[in-house]
XYZ file of C-alpha atoms in Angstrom:
658
model
C 15.752 30.947 42.311
C 14.530 30.079 38.842
C 12.737 32.606 36.675
C 11.244 30.178 34.145
C 8.903 27.279 34.765
C 6.917 24.875 32.605
C 3.147 25.485 32.864
C 2.715 22.199 34.763
C 5.308 23.110 37.411
C 2.637 24.753 39.538
C 4.045 24.175 42.987
C 7.560 25.195 41.959
C 6.292 28.381 40.327
C 4.122 29.358 43.279
C 7.080 28.914 45.676
C 9.278 31.083 43.427
C 6.558 33.723 43.104
C 6.111 33.868 46.896
C 9.856 34.240 47.365
C 10.157 36.927 44.685
C 7.231 38.933 46.056
C 8.437 38.524 49.637
C 11.963 39.696 48.863
C 10.781 42.542 46.651
C 8.476 43.854 49.415
C 11.407 43.820 51.870
C 13.670 45.574 49.351
C 10.972 48.172 48.577
C 10.547 48.981 52.262
C 14.285 49.390 52.742
C 14.532 51.729 49.707
C 11.327 53.706 50.284
C 9.684 52.380 47.131
C 5.955 51.730 46.552
C 5.006 48.061 46.582
C 2.035 45.817 47.114
C 1.937 42.042 47.261
C -1.146 41.691 45.048
C 0.215 43.836 42.222
C 3.643 42.226 42.418
C 2.186 38.723 42.320
C -0.043 39.729 39.401
C 2.993 40.972 37.460
C 4.757 37.654 38.021
C 1.603 35.767 36.982
C 1.338 37.855 33.820
C 4.806 36.809 32.696
C 4.307 33.169 33.667
C 1.050 33.041 31.693
C 2.649 34.560 28.604
C 3.823 32.844 25.442
C 7.456 32.655 26.622
C 6.961 32.440 30.395
C 10.170 34.307 31.346
C 9.400 35.946 34.692
C 12.368 38.335 34.590
C 12.026 39.348 30.910
C 10.419 42.770 30.587
C 10.565 44.839 27.417
C 8.353 47.691 26.239
C 5.728 45.306 24.831
C 5.480 43.336 28.084
C 5.064 46.554 30.071
C 2.196 47.531 27.759
C 0.660 44.092 27.975
C 0.672 44.166 31.755
C -0.551 47.710 32.294
C -2.980 48.119 29.398
C -4.349 44.588 29.082
C -3.554 42.275 31.993
C -4.394 44.545 34.913
C -7.619 45.877 33.369
C -8.621 42.327 32.441
C -7.803 40.499 35.666
C -7.106 42.618 38.734
C -9.883 43.372 41.186
C -8.715 45.902 43.770
C -9.525 49.343 45.164
C -8.936 52.100 42.636
C -6.095 53.722 44.578
C -4.152 50.440 44.454
C -4.815 50.048 40.743
C -3.647 53.602 40.140
C -0.352 52.728 41.854
C 0.320 49.720 39.591
C 2.737 51.516 37.214
C 4.914 52.710 40.106
C 4.819 49.260 41.692
C 5.879 47.728 38.383
C 8.834 50.127 38.308
C 9.751 48.892 41.755
C 9.704 45.293 40.560
C 11.878 46.045 37.542
C 14.387 47.927 39.650
C 14.481 45.071 42.143
C 15.150 42.580 39.350
C 18.020 44.787 38.198
C 19.438 45.215 41.679
C 19.483 41.479 42.375
C 20.823 40.409 38.976
C 17.615 38.556 38.108
C 16.593 40.735 35.182
C 16.860 39.044 31.774
C 19.303 41.332 29.921
C 17.636 40.650 26.590
C 14.571 42.613 27.684
C 14.984 46.376 28.081
C 12.443 49.085 28.719
C 12.803 52.645 27.455
C 11.641 55.584 29.594
C 9.656 56.968 26.665
C 7.740 53.729 26.093
C 7.080 53.287 29.794
C 5.804 56.864 30.057
C 3.510 56.289 27.059
C 2.034 53.165 28.651
C 1.496 55.040 31.914
C -0.252 57.848 30.033
C -2.669 55.348 28.428
C -3.190 53.381 31.635
C -6.081 55.372 33.229
C -8.235 55.127 30.108
C -7.465 51.382 29.884
C -8.652 50.949 33.481
C -11.818 52.903 32.721
C -12.645 50.887 29.594
C -15.203 48.305 30.724
C -14.676 46.152 27.618
C -11.089 45.358 28.668
C -12.106 43.429 31.749
C -12.637 39.699 31.803
C -15.907 38.016 32.796
C -14.534 36.970 36.144
C -13.406 40.526 36.907
C -16.745 41.947 35.751
C -18.615 40.103 38.464
C -15.873 40.294 41.083
C -15.590 44.067 40.646
C -19.381 44.340 40.916
C -19.202 42.350 44.152
C -16.421 44.593 45.455
C -18.450 47.691 44.618
C -21.244 46.259 46.823
C -18.892 45.503 49.711
C -19.215 41.700 49.332
C -16.719 39.813 51.469
C -14.771 37.614 49.053
C -13.873 35.198 51.848
C -17.520 34.591 52.829
C -19.308 32.004 50.635
C -22.668 32.940 52.125
C -22.136 36.594 51.175
C -21.319 35.561 47.625
C -24.477 33.441 47.473
C -26.573 36.393 48.614
C -24.894 38.524 45.972
C -25.763 35.958 43.290
C -29.384 35.870 44.408
C -29.554 39.659 44.357
C -28.310 39.647 40.757
C -30.934 37.037 39.696
C -33.626 39.004 41.465
C -32.652 42.191 39.618
C -31.681 44.039 42.775
C -28.175 44.784 41.428
C -27.742 46.874 38.294
C -25.130 46.007 35.683
C -24.403 46.940 32.078
C -25.890 44.175 29.956
C -24.308 45.533 26.760
C -20.808 45.347 28.273
C -21.545 41.883 29.627
C -22.628 40.710 26.150
C -19.370 42.056 24.676
C -17.320 40.217 27.287
C -19.197 36.970 26.680
C -18.629 37.298 22.921
C -14.961 38.049 23.386
C -14.523 34.966 25.570
C -16.435 32.831 23.050
C -14.243 33.991 20.158
C -11.028 33.676 22.153
C -10.017 37.314 21.924
C -8.856 37.483 25.530
C -5.389 37.488 27.050
C -4.792 33.745 27.093
C -1.494 32.851 25.452
C -0.532 29.255 24.833
C 2.999 28.549 26.088
C 5.281 28.151 23.112
C 7.821 25.391 22.757
C 11.274 26.628 23.863
C 13.672 27.094 20.953
C 17.407 26.234 21.104
C 20.088 28.870 20.536
C 21.171 29.243 16.920
C 24.166 30.729 15.154
C 24.151 33.263 12.323
C 26.978 34.294 9.948
C 28.198 37.871 9.669
C 25.659 40.427 8.419
C 27.578 40.930 5.166
C 27.165 37.225 4.335
C 23.396 37.467 4.871
C 23.189 40.533 2.629
C 25.069 38.723 -0.111
C 22.802 35.680 0.215
C 19.698 37.848 -0.151
C 21.169 39.466 -3.261
C 21.772 36.038 -4.782
C 18.233 34.794 -4.015
C 16.596 33.531 -7.205
C 13.194 34.825 -6.115
C 14.558 38.270 -5.281
C 16.181 38.503 -8.692
C 12.964 37.369 -10.363
C 10.859 39.952 -8.517
C 13.252 42.749 -9.435
C 13.306 41.601 -13.071
C 9.511 41.302 -13.199
C 8.913 44.798 -11.815
C 11.514 46.261 -14.174
C 9.923 44.420 -17.117
C 6.505 45.856 -16.261
C 8.041 49.340 -16.174
C 6.393 52.678 -15.572
C 4.748 52.579 -19.035
C 3.035 49.303 -18.166
C 2.202 46.130 -20.034
C -1.276 45.336 -21.433
C -3.513 42.767 -19.721
C -6.384 40.685 -21.009
C -9.995 41.271 -20.014
C -9.576 38.621 -17.309
C -6.650 40.529 -15.787
C -3.936 38.151 -17.016
C -0.974 38.819 -19.223
C -1.502 37.828 -22.833
C -0.008 34.406 -23.460
C 2.676 35.824 -25.756
C 3.717 38.398 -23.141
C 3.693 35.701 -20.462
C 5.989 33.527 -22.593
C 8.261 36.517 -23.134
C 8.431 37.241 -19.409
C 9.058 33.553 -18.635
C 12.021 33.660 -21.015
C 13.368 36.828 -19.398
C 12.994 35.300 -15.929
C 14.322 31.901 -16.928
C 11.470 29.972 -15.274
C 11.354 27.495 -18.181
C 7.581 27.859 -18.594
C 7.722 29.467 -22.035
C 7.540 25.989 -23.623
C 4.467 24.893 -21.675
C 1.390 23.898 -23.683
C -0.783 26.515 -21.978
C -3.963 28.190 -23.128
C -3.475 31.255 -20.895
C -0.904 32.847 -18.626
C -2.887 31.543 -15.630
C -1.664 28.040 -16.476
C 1.986 28.983 -15.842
C 2.289 28.316 -12.071
C 5.722 29.850 -11.397
C 4.879 33.016 -13.283
C 1.479 33.239 -11.603
C 3.133 33.016 -8.185
C 5.712 35.712 -9.005
C 2.997 38.057 -10.296
C 0.949 37.515 -7.138
C 4.049 37.982 -4.971
C 5.031 41.235 -6.729
C 1.492 42.570 -6.326
C 1.423 41.612 -2.614
C 4.704 43.466 -2.061
C 3.411 46.526 -3.934
C 6.149 46.183 -6.529
C 3.538 46.158 -9.282
C -0.049 47.296 -9.678
C -2.806 47.026 -12.264
C -4.715 49.996 -13.629
C -6.748 50.617 -16.768
C -6.003 47.190 -18.153
C -2.216 47.400 -17.750
C 0.472 46.028 -15.366
C 2.763 48.755 -13.978
C 5.791 48.933 -11.752
C 4.921 50.912 -8.627
C 7.025 54.063 -8.732
C 7.402 54.206 -4.928
C 8.830 50.676 -4.989
C 12.084 51.840 -6.566
C 14.026 52.080 -3.238
C 12.873 48.579 -2.277
C 14.007 47.202 -5.634
C 17.477 48.634 -4.931
C 17.606 46.944 -1.512
C 17.678 43.145 -2.061
C 17.971 42.292 1.632
C 14.871 44.221 2.666
C 13.056 42.898 -0.368
C 13.963 39.351 0.702
C 12.646 39.934 4.199
C 9.374 41.383 2.974
C 8.977 38.560 0.443
C 9.463 36.034 3.253
C 6.880 37.767 5.447
C 4.347 37.897 2.580
C 4.657 34.248 1.593
C 2.167 32.829 4.178
C -0.587 34.905 2.497
C 0.043 33.447 -0.970
C -1.202 29.917 -0.369
C -3.413 29.708 -3.435
C -0.644 30.958 -5.724
C 1.913 28.617 -4.158
C -0.096 25.386 -4.397
C -1.910 26.251 -7.653
C -4.646 23.727 -6.792
C -8.332 24.579 -6.314
C -9.698 23.052 -3.101
C -6.237 22.588 -1.564
C -6.458 21.954 2.183
C -2.969 23.339 2.694
C -3.777 26.475 0.772
C -6.862 27.143 2.873
C -4.786 27.090 6.085
C -1.510 28.222 4.556
C -1.064 31.306 6.763
C -1.386 29.092 9.856
C 0.519 25.986 8.779
C 3.518 27.513 6.969
C 4.777 29.382 10.084
C 4.397 26.137 12.080
C 6.418 24.264 9.435
C 9.217 26.811 9.643
C 9.114 26.819 13.440
C 9.368 23.000 13.371
C 12.590 22.946 11.401
C 14.051 25.959 13.259
C 16.998 24.860 15.373
C 17.094 21.432 13.715
C 19.931 20.174 11.554
C 18.295 18.106 8.820
C 14.673 16.931 8.621
C 13.272 14.273 6.279
C 10.435 15.699 4.180
C 8.435 12.527 4.781
C 8.298 13.280 8.507
C 7.173 16.837 7.839
C 4.467 15.584 5.483
C 2.884 13.577 8.269
C 2.853 16.459 10.731
C 1.358 18.795 8.091
C -1.341 16.278 7.263
C -2.112 15.963 10.968
C -2.378 19.761 11.210
C -4.770 19.879 8.227
C -7.038 17.384 10.012
C -7.147 19.716 13.001
C -8.270 22.651 10.870
C -10.797 20.773 8.722
C -13.450 18.176 9.505
C -12.447 15.095 7.540
C -13.806 12.329 9.739
C -16.902 11.996 7.539
C -14.787 11.346 4.417
C -14.355 7.830 3.084
C -10.938 6.325 3.592
C -9.922 6.479 -0.053
C -10.961 10.158 -0.238
C -8.883 10.918 2.855
C -5.922 9.136 1.289
C -6.267 11.247 -1.888
C -6.402 14.426 0.197
C -3.314 13.302 2.118
C -1.352 12.744 -1.080
C -2.477 16.098 -2.482
C -1.396 17.780 0.727
C 2.029 16.108 0.450
C 2.341 17.399 -3.135
C 1.360 20.876 -2.032
C 3.972 20.769 0.718
C 6.603 19.682 -1.806
C 5.716 22.660 -4.000
C 5.904 24.934 -0.971
C 9.362 23.676 -0.068
C 10.526 24.273 -3.642
C 9.266 27.875 -3.386
C 11.147 28.331 -0.102
C 14.239 26.893 -1.706
C 14.005 29.322 -4.635
C 13.649 32.156 -2.141
C 16.786 30.921 -0.322
C 15.051 30.198 2.990
C 15.782 26.446 2.980
C 18.171 23.963 1.439
C 16.678 20.904 -0.285
C 18.943 17.854 -0.518
C 18.941 14.040 -0.288
C 20.437 11.664 2.220
C 19.654 9.082 4.943
C 17.387 10.139 7.794
C 18.816 10.732 11.236
C 17.742 7.899 13.600
C 16.215 10.609 15.771
C 13.193 10.682 13.515
C 12.475 6.994 14.023
C 13.388 6.723 17.716
C 10.336 8.574 19.021
C 7.730 6.619 17.050
C 7.159 4.247 19.998
C 6.854 6.997 22.626
C 3.610 6.964 24.629
C 3.033 10.664 23.991
C 3.435 10.274 20.184
C 0.658 12.291 18.553
C 0.892 10.678 15.112
C -1.825 8.072 14.370
C -0.920 4.410 13.753
C -1.217 4.638 9.947
C 1.279 7.556 9.893
C 3.687 5.687 12.136
C 3.445 2.659 9.838
C 4.263 4.818 6.786
C 7.193 6.428 8.599
C 8.678 3.133 9.753
C 8.872 2.052 6.145
C 9.748 5.350 4.550
C 12.501 6.444 6.934
C 14.611 3.407 6.084
C 15.241 4.633 2.542
C 18.912 5.542 1.972
C 18.330 8.679 -0.119
C 15.458 10.663 1.305
C 14.511 14.252 0.391
C 15.525 16.447 3.362
C 15.456 20.095 4.301
C 17.249 22.544 6.543
C 16.941 26.265 7.071
C 19.581 28.437 5.445
C 21.166 31.246 7.491
C 18.724 33.674 5.855
C 15.863 31.383 6.790
C 17.086 31.021 10.375
C 17.306 34.782 10.787
C 13.861 35.313 9.294
C 12.190 32.667 11.440
C 13.976 33.993 14.533
C 12.734 37.508 13.797
C 9.202 36.124 13.486
C 9.480 34.252 16.786
C 10.747 37.376 18.543
C 7.876 39.423 17.100
C 5.457 36.934 18.699
C 7.099 37.419 22.085
C 8.872 34.063 22.021
C 12.347 33.257 23.252
C 14.779 32.655 20.400
C 18.376 32.724 21.744
C 21.257 33.644 19.489
C 24.745 32.406 20.264
C 27.069 35.354 20.754
C 24.277 37.782 21.571
C 25.329 37.828 25.232
C 29.002 38.579 24.499
C 29.067 41.868 26.405
C 26.181 41.236 28.789
C 26.766 41.849 32.533
C 27.870 38.605 34.204
C 24.733 38.109 36.296
C 22.558 38.421 33.197
C 24.768 36.074 31.197
C 24.726 33.387 33.876
C 21.007 33.696 34.489
C 20.118 33.243 30.808
C 22.432 30.383 29.919
C 21.683 28.465 33.107
C 17.995 28.227 32.230
C 17.732 28.453 28.450
C 20.907 26.887 26.971
C 21.970 23.284 26.439
C 25.361 22.285 27.967
C 27.264 22.558 24.680
C 25.754 25.973 24.002
C 26.611 27.116 27.541
C 30.244 26.327 26.906
C 30.214 28.176 23.581
C 28.549 31.288 24.982
C 30.707 31.314 28.105
C 33.969 30.971 26.203
C 32.943 33.743 23.841
C 32.110 35.999 26.758
C 35.492 35.363 28.412
C 37.380 36.531 25.322
C 36.345 40.159 25.907
C 38.609 42.475 27.939
C 37.718 42.734 31.606
C 35.404 39.735 31.471
C 37.092 37.056 33.558
C 36.223 34.014 35.650
C 36.662 36.152 38.745
C 34.082 38.563 37.363
C 31.665 35.673 37.054
C 32.437 34.485 40.584
C 31.809 37.942 41.981
C 28.414 38.003 40.274
C 27.618 34.717 41.968
C 28.778 36.115 45.316
C 26.447 39.068 44.801
C 23.485 36.758 44.136
C 21.039 36.918 47.097
C 19.427 33.528 46.408
C 20.999 30.302 47.638
C 19.323 28.042 45.091
C 20.445 30.273 42.220
C 23.988 30.462 43.647
C 24.173 26.679 43.666
C 22.930 26.430 40.082
C 25.398 29.019 38.802
C 28.353 27.444 40.600
C 27.391 24.075 39.140
C 27.269 25.697 35.686
C 30.830 27.003 36.002
C 32.031 23.679 37.314
C 30.670 21.813 34.314
C 31.476 24.409 31.609
C 34.989 25.507 32.520
C 38.000 23.206 32.095
C 39.296 24.264 35.526
C 35.823 24.017 37.082
C 36.537 21.272 39.633
C 39.764 22.829 40.794
C 38.090 26.199 41.007
C 35.382 24.781 43.238
C 37.863 23.148 45.589
C 39.721 26.463 45.948
C 36.466 28.186 46.918
C 35.750 25.862 49.875
C 36.779 28.523 52.377
C 35.353 31.502 50.471
C 33.328 33.479 53.086
C 30.402 33.876 50.680
C 30.507 30.893 48.337
C 31.931 28.419 50.843
C 28.602 27.000 52.082
C 27.388 26.374 48.541
C 30.710 24.748 47.621
C 30.549 22.514 50.701
C 27.062 21.393 49.660
C 28.229 20.569 46.141
C 31.327 18.695 47.246
C 29.422 16.620 49.782
C 26.592 15.838 47.345
C 29.090 14.797 44.684
C 30.892 12.494 47.140
C 34.112 14.507 46.821
C 34.092 15.500 50.466
C 33.457 13.193 53.449
C 30.935 14.816 55.847
C 32.898 13.293 58.734
C 35.834 15.530 57.795
C 33.868 18.741 58.268
C 34.389 20.955 61.260
C 31.457 21.816 63.548
C 31.144 25.237 61.958
C 31.199 23.733 58.471
C 28.409 21.369 59.478
C 26.330 24.324 60.601
C 27.084 26.245 57.423
C 26.142 23.176 55.408
C 22.870 22.930 57.277
C 22.153 26.610 56.851
C 22.801 26.454 53.107
C 20.480 23.484 52.695
C 17.703 24.974 54.818
C 17.858 28.319 53.067
C 17.797 26.668 49.684
C 14.809 24.514 50.574
C 13.019 27.554 51.994
C 13.464 29.254 48.652
C 12.398 26.450 46.332
C 9.793 24.767 48.522
C 8.484 27.449 50.835
C 8.262 27.538 54.639
C 5.615 24.791 54.950
C 7.766 22.273 53.076
C 10.841 23.126 55.186
C 8.900 22.926 58.453
C 7.489 19.518 57.510
C 10.930 18.219 56.610
C 12.478 19.573 59.841
C 9.796 17.904 61.957
C 10.399 14.667 60.101
C 14.131 14.909 60.800
C 14.201 16.235 64.375
C 10.692 15.839 65.723
C 10.102 18.007 68.774
C 13.727 19.227 68.657
C 13.226 20.894 65.274
C 13.223 24.382 66.793
C 16.543 23.811 68.560
C 17.948 22.464 65.299
C 16.969 25.632 63.450
C 18.272 27.827 66.262
C 21.685 26.245 65.922
C 21.623 26.913 62.158
C 20.606 30.527 62.747
C 23.761 30.935 64.795
C 25.974 29.358 62.125
C 27.410 32.667 60.894
C 26.094 32.130 57.344
C 26.479 35.371 55.391
C 22.895 35.455 53.983
C 21.333 37.802 56.527
C 18.103 38.226 54.537
C 17.663 34.486 54.193
C 18.390 33.876 57.860
C 15.808 36.490 58.881
C 13.233 34.729 56.714
C 14.237 31.405 58.265
C 13.749 32.916 61.736
C 10.348 34.481 61.014
C 8.804 31.904 58.674
C 10.228 28.691 60.125
C 11.797 29.103 63.563
C 8.941 31.056 65.110
C 6.225 28.610 64.007
C 8.380 25.738 65.258
C 8.986 27.501 68.530
C 5.259 27.903 69.080
C 4.803 24.141 68.851
C 8.013 23.102 70.562
C 7.762 20.221 73.026
C 9.780 22.293 75.497
C 7.349 25.141 76.296
C 9.231 26.110 79.459
C 12.127 27.168 77.265
C 9.992 30.084 76.152
C 10.402 31.520 79.654
C 13.528 33.710 79.904
C 16.195 32.017 81.977
C 19.838 32.388 82.743
C 21.768 31.871 79.489
C 23.676 28.590 79.354
C 27.152 28.916 80.683
C 26.403 32.133 82.597
C 26.313 30.433 86.034
C 29.440 31.055 88.052
C 30.379 34.155 86.122
C 28.408 36.582 88.280
C 30.322 38.869 90.533
C 29.734 38.205 94.242
C 27.943 40.873 96.192
C 29.821 42.589 98.878
C 28.301 42.297 102.279
């Protein structure tokens, strides 16, 4: 049972959604909880169609997105069912908790949930929150149109065109405009990010304090002071004052042959940065320190974070070039640049230059430019990127250094899905062979800042060590789907160092897992990550709960000869395989496979498995209802449907006395 799928894994996702909804409905009935298949399926769809796609990750923001945006936008249903959606969502979250599926990194607070519920009725009643498809579907529902009848829908369309059905044209116009401008709920799936490490918090605080840019901003604001410094009529510092400030800051620009302060690029950027952060302000022809900024100036770490967040909006000041393509899309491209190097070790600047140039061509129409003009623009963009990287280095967000490029950056140039054009690939083939290339990597401060930004966008950005005290089911679920093998080992070993967190604790969490496919994945994880994994697995062969999954693993790996299995073990092996396939493929796939294997005897085959004694009672019941009964209805032995004397019963009856 996976809880994360790539967008193109449509069949796999639909099978998992059906399983999750089916099991949740059963659980809700057993526990007297409200549930509905449509609302549950919609909640799963909402998470799958989100930026991160984690089905079992629910925090306060995701609750608000579902109740206040997704349901009003998409769901067409009777009002009483829509009114029950918050309670049904609670049922789903509680079910995820009860089964160990819930992603432990997402938590919901009662206060935030209650606030979303309070706002929910007005969100439902707001006609501008619905999508175009819902607008017409809801109108059809209001007129009792049968959604399953194409002819009824055609009559409904004709009635609309003939003006026999009233609708709000103003609302419809708003919805059309929103769809045209892309202001709907569609979220493009983000690229998964690898887990990262961060040093202790004290080290990050010290690094922020030592940041050259932070020190410059503090010095600049202090220099401006509460009395202020005079400005020219154009709003710049007088050249003499600018030279004085450059000397105080140590930017080295005091010797420049400049005609005005505007020709000192580093000073211009710092002045713009300080103004953006509200460290300074201009009034009555003077530059002042903002009095309320005093606490921020005494807190270098917070100042660093705010300076980092403000940088994407300072493109003109960073590049210093009029007509710069990069500056015009700086707020869009800079975050992509930082996301690109996040989680990477070292990246050659030349490779980044090509991807930035490609991005600029997506934002601006350059096809009509002559080749030599395009080449000039490309070179200017590369220079602007170099300046941007120097600014990030001064801030302390990246390290700039020289060295040979990792072969990784050349190895993918021949891939069929390579997005770079031939001229870029040609430049890279030549450039990447240089022995001493400019390269970059994020500093710990930069990694933390980019991670915070990713999290604010609802993206997954794992942090090694963050799961150190997480419940075992949550730990195993996260690392099995979102961590590379080496990171799994690191996280698992860290978790095991805490008191009370043992391998047996992990095994018990796997025993408690109600999904066979997930059980198999988690057992395989422990086998590969723990030094004693193989021995551990062999010892679990006769475990009453994990035994069937262990048998499957050992047989599949060739470590156990199927001929050596007992009859009961063969049945348990069959049950484990059937139940797993039922989960990941659905009943139709399992029925088709059984008919291919056993033909008309498929029903008898399943009946034998149902009597195997496998511990998964819920799974066996689903196998009986969803697979065995349909097979029974088409069995080639219809007379067997007639009750008869059970096999072996003959001869055991007591004789009647005469």
